Coordinates of C-alpha atoms and ligand atoms in Angstrom, one line a residue:
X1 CA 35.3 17.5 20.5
X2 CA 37.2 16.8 23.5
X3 CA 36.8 14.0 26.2
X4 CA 35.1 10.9 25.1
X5 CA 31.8 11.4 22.3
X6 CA 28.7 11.3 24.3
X7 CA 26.3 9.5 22.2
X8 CA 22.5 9.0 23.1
X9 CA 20.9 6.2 22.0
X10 CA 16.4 7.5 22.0
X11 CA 14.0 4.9 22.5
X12 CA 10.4 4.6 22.6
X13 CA 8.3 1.5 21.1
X14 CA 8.3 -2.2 21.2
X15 CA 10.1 -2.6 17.7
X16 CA 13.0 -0.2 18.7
X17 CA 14.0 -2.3 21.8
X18 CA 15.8 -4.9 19.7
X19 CA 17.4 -2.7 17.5
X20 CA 19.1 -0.5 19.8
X21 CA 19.7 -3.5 22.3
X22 CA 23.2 -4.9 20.1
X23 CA 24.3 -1.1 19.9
X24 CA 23.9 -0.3 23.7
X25 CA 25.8 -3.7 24.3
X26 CA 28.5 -3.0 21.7
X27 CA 29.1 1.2 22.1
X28 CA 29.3 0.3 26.6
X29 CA 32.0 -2.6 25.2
X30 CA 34.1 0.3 25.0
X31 CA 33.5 2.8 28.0
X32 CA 36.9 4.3 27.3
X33 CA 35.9 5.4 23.6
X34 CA 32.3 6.5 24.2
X35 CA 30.0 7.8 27.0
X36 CA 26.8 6.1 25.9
X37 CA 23.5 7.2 27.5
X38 CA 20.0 5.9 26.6
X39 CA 16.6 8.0 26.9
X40 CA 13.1 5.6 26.7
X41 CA 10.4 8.3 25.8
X42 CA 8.1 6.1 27.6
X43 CA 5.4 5.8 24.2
X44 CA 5.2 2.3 25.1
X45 CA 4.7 1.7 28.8
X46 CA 2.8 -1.7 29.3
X47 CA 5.3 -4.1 31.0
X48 CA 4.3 -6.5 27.8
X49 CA 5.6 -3.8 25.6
X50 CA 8.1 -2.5 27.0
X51 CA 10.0 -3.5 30.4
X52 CA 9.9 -6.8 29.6
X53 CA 11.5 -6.3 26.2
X54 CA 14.5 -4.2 29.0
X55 CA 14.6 -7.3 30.8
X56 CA 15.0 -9.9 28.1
X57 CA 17.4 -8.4 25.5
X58 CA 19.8 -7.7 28.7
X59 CA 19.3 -3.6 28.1
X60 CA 20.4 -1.8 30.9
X61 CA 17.9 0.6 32.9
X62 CA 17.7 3.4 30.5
X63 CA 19.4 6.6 32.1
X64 CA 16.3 9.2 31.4
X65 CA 12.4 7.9 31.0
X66 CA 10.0 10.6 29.6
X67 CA 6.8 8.5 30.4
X68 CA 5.0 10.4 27.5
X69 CA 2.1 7.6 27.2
X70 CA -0.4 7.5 24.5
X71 CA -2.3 10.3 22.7
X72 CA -2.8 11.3 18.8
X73 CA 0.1 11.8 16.5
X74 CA 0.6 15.0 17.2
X75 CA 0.1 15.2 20.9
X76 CA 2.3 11.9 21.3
X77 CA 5.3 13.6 19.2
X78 CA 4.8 16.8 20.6
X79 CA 5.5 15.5 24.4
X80 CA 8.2 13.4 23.7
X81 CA 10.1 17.0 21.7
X82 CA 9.1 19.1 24.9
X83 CA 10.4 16.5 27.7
X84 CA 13.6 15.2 25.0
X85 CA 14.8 19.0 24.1
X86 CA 14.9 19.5 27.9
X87 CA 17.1 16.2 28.1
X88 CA 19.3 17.0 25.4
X89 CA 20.1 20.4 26.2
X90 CA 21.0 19.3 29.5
X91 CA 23.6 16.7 27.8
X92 CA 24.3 18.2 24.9
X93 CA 25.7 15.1 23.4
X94 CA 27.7 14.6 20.2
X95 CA 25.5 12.3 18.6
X96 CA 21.8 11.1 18.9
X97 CA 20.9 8.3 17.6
X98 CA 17.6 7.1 16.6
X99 CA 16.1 3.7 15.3
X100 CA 13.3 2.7 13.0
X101 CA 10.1 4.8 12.1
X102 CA 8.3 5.2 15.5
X103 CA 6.7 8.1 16.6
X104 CA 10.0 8.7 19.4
X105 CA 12.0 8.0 16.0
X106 CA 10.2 11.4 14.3
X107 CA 10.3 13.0 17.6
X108 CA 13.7 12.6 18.3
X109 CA 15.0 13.4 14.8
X110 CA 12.9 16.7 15.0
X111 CA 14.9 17.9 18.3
X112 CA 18.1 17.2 17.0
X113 CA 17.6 19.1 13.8
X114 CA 16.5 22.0 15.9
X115 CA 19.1 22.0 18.6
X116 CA 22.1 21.5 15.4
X117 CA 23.0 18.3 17.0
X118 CA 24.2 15.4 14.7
X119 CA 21.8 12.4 14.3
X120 CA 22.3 8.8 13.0
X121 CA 19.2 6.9 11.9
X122 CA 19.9 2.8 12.3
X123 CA 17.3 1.3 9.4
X124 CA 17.4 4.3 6.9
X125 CA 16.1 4.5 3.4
X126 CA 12.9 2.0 3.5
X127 CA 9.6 3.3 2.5
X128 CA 6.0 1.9 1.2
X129 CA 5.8 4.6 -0.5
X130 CA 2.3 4.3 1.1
X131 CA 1.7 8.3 2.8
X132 CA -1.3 6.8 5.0
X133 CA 1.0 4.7 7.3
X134 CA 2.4 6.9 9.8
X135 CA 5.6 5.3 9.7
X136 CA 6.4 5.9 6.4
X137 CA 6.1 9.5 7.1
X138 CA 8.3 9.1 10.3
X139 CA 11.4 7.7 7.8
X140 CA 11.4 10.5 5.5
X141 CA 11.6 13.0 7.8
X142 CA 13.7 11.1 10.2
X143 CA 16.0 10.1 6.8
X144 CA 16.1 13.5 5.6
X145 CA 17.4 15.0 8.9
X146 CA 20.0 12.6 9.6
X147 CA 23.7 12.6 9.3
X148 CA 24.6 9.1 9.0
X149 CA 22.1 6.6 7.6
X150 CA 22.2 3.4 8.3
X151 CA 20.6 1.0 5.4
X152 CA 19.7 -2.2 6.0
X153 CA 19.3 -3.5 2.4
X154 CA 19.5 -2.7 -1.3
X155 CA 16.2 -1.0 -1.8
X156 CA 17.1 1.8 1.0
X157 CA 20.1 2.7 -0.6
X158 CA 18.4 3.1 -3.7
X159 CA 15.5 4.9 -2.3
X160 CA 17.8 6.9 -0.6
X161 CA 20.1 7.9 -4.1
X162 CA 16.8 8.7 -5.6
X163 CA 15.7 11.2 -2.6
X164 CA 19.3 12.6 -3.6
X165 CA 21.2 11.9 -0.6
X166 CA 24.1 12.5 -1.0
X167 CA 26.4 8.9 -0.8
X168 CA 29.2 10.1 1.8
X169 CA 26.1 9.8 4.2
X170 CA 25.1 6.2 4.3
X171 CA 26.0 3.4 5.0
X172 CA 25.0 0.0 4.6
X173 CA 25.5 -2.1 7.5
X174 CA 22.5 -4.9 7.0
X175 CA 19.7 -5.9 10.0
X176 CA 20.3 -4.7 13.0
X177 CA 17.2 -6.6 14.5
X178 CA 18.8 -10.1 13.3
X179 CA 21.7 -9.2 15.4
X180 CA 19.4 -9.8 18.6
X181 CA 18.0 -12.4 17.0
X182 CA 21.3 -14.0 16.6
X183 CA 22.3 -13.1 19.9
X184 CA 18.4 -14.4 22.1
X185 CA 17.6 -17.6 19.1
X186 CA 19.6 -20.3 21.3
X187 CA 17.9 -19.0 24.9
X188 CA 14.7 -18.7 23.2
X189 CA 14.7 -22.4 21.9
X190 CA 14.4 -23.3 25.6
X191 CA 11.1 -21.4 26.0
X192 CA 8.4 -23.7 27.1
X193 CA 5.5 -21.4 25.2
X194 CA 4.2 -23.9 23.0
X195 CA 3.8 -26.8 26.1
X196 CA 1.9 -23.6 27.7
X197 CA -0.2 -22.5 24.9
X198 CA -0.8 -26.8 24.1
X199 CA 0.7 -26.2 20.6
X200 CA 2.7 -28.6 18.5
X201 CA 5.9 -27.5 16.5
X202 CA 4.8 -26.7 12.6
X203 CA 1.1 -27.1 13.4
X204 CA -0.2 -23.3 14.3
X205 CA -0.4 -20.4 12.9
X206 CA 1.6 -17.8 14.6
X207 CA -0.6 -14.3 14.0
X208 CA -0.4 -10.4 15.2
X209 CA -2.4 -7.7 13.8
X210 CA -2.4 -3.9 15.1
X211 CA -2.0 -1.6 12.2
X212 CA -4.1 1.4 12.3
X213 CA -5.4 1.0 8.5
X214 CA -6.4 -3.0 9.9
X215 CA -7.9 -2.8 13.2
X216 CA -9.6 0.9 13.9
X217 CA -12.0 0.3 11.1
X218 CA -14.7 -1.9 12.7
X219 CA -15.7 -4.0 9.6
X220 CA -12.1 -4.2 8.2
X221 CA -11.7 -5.9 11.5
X222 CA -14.5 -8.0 11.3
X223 CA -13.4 -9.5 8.3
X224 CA -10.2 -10.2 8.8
X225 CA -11.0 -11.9 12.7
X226 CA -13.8 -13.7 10.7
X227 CA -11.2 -14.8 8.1
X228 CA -8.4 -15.9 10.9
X229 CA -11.2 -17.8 13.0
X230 CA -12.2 -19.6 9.3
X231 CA -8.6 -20.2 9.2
X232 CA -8.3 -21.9 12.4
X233 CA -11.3 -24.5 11.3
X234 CA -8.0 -25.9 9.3
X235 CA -5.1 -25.1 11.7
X236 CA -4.6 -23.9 15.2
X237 CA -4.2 -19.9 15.2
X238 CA -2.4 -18.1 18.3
X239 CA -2.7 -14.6 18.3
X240 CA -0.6 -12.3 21.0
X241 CA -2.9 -9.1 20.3
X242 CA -1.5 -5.5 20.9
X243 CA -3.7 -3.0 23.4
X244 CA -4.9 -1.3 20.5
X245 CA -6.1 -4.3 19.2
X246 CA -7.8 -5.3 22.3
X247 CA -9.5 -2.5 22.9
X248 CA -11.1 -2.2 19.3
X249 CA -12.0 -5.9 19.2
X250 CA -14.5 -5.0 22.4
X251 CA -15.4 -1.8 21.4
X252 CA -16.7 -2.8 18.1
X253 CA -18.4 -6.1 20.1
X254 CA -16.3 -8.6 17.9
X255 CA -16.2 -11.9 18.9
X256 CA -19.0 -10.7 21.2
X257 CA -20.5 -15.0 22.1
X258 CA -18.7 -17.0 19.4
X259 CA -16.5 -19.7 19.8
X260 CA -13.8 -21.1 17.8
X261 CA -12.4 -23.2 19.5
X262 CA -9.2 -23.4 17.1
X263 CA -8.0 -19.6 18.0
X264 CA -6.1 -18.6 20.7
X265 CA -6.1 -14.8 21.8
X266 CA -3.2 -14.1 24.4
X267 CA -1.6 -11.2 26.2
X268 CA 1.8 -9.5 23.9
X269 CA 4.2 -12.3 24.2
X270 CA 7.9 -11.4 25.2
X271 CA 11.1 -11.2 22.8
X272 CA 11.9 -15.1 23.9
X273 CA 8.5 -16.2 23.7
X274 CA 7.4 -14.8 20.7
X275 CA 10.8 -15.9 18.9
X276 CA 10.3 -19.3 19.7
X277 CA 6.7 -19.2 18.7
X278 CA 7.6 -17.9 15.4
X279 CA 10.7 -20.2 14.9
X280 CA 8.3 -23.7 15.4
X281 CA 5.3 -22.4 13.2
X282 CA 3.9 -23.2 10.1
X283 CA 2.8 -20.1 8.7
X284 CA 3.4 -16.5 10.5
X285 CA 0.3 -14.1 9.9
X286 CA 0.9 -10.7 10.5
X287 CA 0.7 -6.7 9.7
X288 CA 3.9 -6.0 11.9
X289 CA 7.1 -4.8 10.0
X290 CA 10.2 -6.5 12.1
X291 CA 7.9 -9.9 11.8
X292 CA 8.5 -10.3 8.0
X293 CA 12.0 -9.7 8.8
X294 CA 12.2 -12.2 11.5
X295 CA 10.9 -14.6 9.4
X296 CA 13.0 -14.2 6.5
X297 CA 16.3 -14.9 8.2
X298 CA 14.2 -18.0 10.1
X299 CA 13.0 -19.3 6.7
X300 CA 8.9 -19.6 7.8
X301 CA 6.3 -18.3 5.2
X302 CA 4.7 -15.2 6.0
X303 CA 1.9 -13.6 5.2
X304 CA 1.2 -10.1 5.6
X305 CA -1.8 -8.3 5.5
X306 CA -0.5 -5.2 4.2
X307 CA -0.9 -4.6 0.0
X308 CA 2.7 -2.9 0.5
X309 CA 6.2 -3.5 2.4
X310 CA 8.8 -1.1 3.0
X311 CA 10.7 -4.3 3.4
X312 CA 11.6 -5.4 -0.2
X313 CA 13.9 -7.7 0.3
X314 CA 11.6 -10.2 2.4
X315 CA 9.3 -10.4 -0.7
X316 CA 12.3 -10.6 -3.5
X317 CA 14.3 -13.0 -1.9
X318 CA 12.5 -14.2 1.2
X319 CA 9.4 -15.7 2.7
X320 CA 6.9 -12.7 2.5
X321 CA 3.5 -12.9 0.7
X322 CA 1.8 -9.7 1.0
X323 CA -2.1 -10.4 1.0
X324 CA -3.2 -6.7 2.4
X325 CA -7.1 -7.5 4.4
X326 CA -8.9 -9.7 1.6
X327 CA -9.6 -12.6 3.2
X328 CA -9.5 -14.4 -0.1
X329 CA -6.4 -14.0 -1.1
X330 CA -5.2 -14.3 3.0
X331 CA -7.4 -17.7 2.8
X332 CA -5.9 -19.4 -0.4
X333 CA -2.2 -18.1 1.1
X334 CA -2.0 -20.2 3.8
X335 CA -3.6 -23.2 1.6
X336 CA -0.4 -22.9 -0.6
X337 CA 1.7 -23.2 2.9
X338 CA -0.5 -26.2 4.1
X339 CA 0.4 -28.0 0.8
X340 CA 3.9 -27.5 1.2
X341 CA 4.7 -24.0 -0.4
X342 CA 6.2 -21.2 0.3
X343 CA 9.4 -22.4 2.7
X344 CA 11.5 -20.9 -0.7
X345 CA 14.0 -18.1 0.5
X346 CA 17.4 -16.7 1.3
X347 CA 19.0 -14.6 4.1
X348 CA 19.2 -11.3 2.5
X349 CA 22.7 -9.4 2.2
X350 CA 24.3 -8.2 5.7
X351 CA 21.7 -10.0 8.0
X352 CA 24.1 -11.5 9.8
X353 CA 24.3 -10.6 13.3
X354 CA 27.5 -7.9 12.7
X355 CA 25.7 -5.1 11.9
X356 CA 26.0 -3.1 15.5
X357 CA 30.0 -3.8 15.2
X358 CA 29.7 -2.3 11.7
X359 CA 28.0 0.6 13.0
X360 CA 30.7 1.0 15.7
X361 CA 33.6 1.2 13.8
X362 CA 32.0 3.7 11.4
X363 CA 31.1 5.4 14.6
X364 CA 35.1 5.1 15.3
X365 CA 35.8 6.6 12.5
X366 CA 33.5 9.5 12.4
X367 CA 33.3 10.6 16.4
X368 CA 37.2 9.4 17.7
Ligands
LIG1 C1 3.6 1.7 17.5 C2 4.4 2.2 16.2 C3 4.4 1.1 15.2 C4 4.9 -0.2 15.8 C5 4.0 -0.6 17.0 C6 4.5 -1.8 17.7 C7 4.1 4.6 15.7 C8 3.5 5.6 14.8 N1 3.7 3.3 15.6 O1 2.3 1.6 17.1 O2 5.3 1.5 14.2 O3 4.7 -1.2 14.8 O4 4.2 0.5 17.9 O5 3.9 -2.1 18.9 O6 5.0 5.0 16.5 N2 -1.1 1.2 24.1 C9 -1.2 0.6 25.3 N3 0.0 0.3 26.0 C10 1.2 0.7 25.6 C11 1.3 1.3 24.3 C12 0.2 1.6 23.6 O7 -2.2 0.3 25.8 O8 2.2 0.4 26.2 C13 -2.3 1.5 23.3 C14 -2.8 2.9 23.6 O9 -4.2 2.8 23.7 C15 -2.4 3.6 22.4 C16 -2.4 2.6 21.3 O10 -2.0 1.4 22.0 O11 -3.3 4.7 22.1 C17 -1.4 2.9 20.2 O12 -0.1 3.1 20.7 P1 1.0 3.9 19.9 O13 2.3 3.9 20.6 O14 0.4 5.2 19.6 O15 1.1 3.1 18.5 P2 1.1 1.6 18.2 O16 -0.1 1.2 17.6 O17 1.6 0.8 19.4

């Protein structure tokens, strides 16, 4: 190698803003050590999902947007590896780096592996072991390809052992997404969202729903909007819904001249606001990954409507309650919360707001 490493950071999707935020900030810290470029495929494009994520983590503009834009699996990945091999064989850098289990993430990984370039996965090893989420497929491929992985907490490095690879290659170096947490808590205590949405602290549910295997199923759906607007006969329930969510609630006529009065359906919240509205709630209702993760370092009970969680470690040791869609068990959940239960948890292992300096100096000590 000669010069300064050229490392590009590849984003896509609302839950890879926050992770590769801290690592932009940290790797352009050092300008003489490392040329740092970042490429947004453009798979999220609404300014709700996307911009003004850019806007509020302080990321710079990124240097390269693909503007792939929706499609299926395959024709979403296959965009982003016809516009990003263009990119990357223009800048043949010395490292890619990719975060999470996106579709970019797969993409991305793909490329690389093609092109012999070296790739570093930031939140390696995690699985559901569940083959229907498309994410879970995105890791192991993404996992498999890499040449540095990046663990976040004890059950990736063991998944990871037993996928037999090999140990010089990882690296555990804890939650990435807590270091923006860390970084945005104090500025997004001053949001006013709750005077704006009329909510008091620790009174409302804070809820988000937009897996697949939840919402494109129209009586799946049904039952779990019938089961939140039941829910918010007992307590307030806001719910910041994703596009995809949106559009299948009117396509399948839900909601279509009922109202409850106790739900709130808003626009996707930003990072500040929906930090703050997780911080003040009571319970957090969701099928989102970095959510149960958010609320384990913030100590607020969660309940997940997923019957499996790549994320162990919010389950073992912190907040999570996974309920999957049965209303029942979602239902008597949040009655254990109401009557004081399930605040019991711990910050897990390297969740600490260090792990992008972690990353750097092994980054140091590999690329320099
Ligand atoms: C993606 C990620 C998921 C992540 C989620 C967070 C994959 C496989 N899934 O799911 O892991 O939890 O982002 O948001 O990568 N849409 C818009 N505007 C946008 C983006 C999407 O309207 O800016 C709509 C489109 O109709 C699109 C649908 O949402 O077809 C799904 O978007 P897509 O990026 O394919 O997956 P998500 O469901 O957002």
């Amino acid at each position: 190698m000669t010069g300064k490493p050229k490392i590009v950071l590849v984003v896509g999707a609302r839950p890879n803003f926050m992770k590769a935020a801290p690592l932009m900030d940290r790797l352009q810290q050092e300008p003489d050590r490392f040329d740092t470029i970042l490429i947004h495929t453009g798979q999220h494009y609404d300014h709700n999902l996307s911009q003004l994520f850019f806007d509020q983590l302080g990321m710079p503009e990124p240097d390269s947007y693909l503007g792939v834009g929706s499609g299926t699996h395959a024709h979403q990945t296959a965009r982003i590896m016809v516009e990003l091999e263009k990119e990357l064989m223009r800048l043949k850098p010395d490292l890619v780096i990719v975060f999470g289990d996106v579709n970019s993430t797969l993409a991305a990984s793909v490329v690389c592996a093609k092109l012999c370039l070296k790739l570093a996965h930031v939140e390696a090893g995690l699985r559901s072991f569940d083959n229907t989420m498309p994410e879970e497929i995105n890791r192991i491929v993404t996992d498999r390809l890499s040449d540095y992985l990046f663990a976040t907490e004890d059950a990736g490095l063991v998944n990871l052992r037993n996928e037999g690879v090999p140990d010089r290659k990882v690296f555990f170096t804890g939650n990435i997404m807590i270091d923006s947490l860390v970084n945005h808590l104090k500025a997004a205590r001053e949001s006013r969202i709750l005077e704006k949405l009329s909510l008091e602290p620790r009174n409302y549910v804070a809820m988000t729903m937009h897996r697949p295997a939840n919402v494109d199923d129209s009586e799946t759906l049904s039952r779990l909007i019938k089961c939140v607007a039941d829910i918010s006969e007992r307590i307030p329930v806001v719910f910041p819904c994703h596009p995809r969510t949106a559009k299948r609630i009117k396509e399948f006529g839900i909601l279509d001249g009922n109202s409850h009065p106790g739900l709130t359906i808003e626009q996707p919240l930003g990072y500040l606001d929906f930090l703050k509205l997780q911080a003040e709630s009571k319970i957090v209702l969701t099928d989102s990954g970095g959510i149960q993760e958010e609320t384990t370092y913030l100590g607020i009970p969660c309940i997940t409507m997923r019957t499996t969680t790549e994320l162990v470690a919010t389950v073992e040791v912190g907040t999570n309650t996974l309920c999957g869609s049965d209303p029942q068990k979602i239902s008597a959940a949040v009655d254990r919360i109401l009557e004081g239960g399930g605040t019991e948890g711990r910050i897990p292992d390297l969740w600490d707001g260090n792990t992008s300096s972690r990353i750097v100096e092994i980054l140091r000590q590999k690329l320099l």
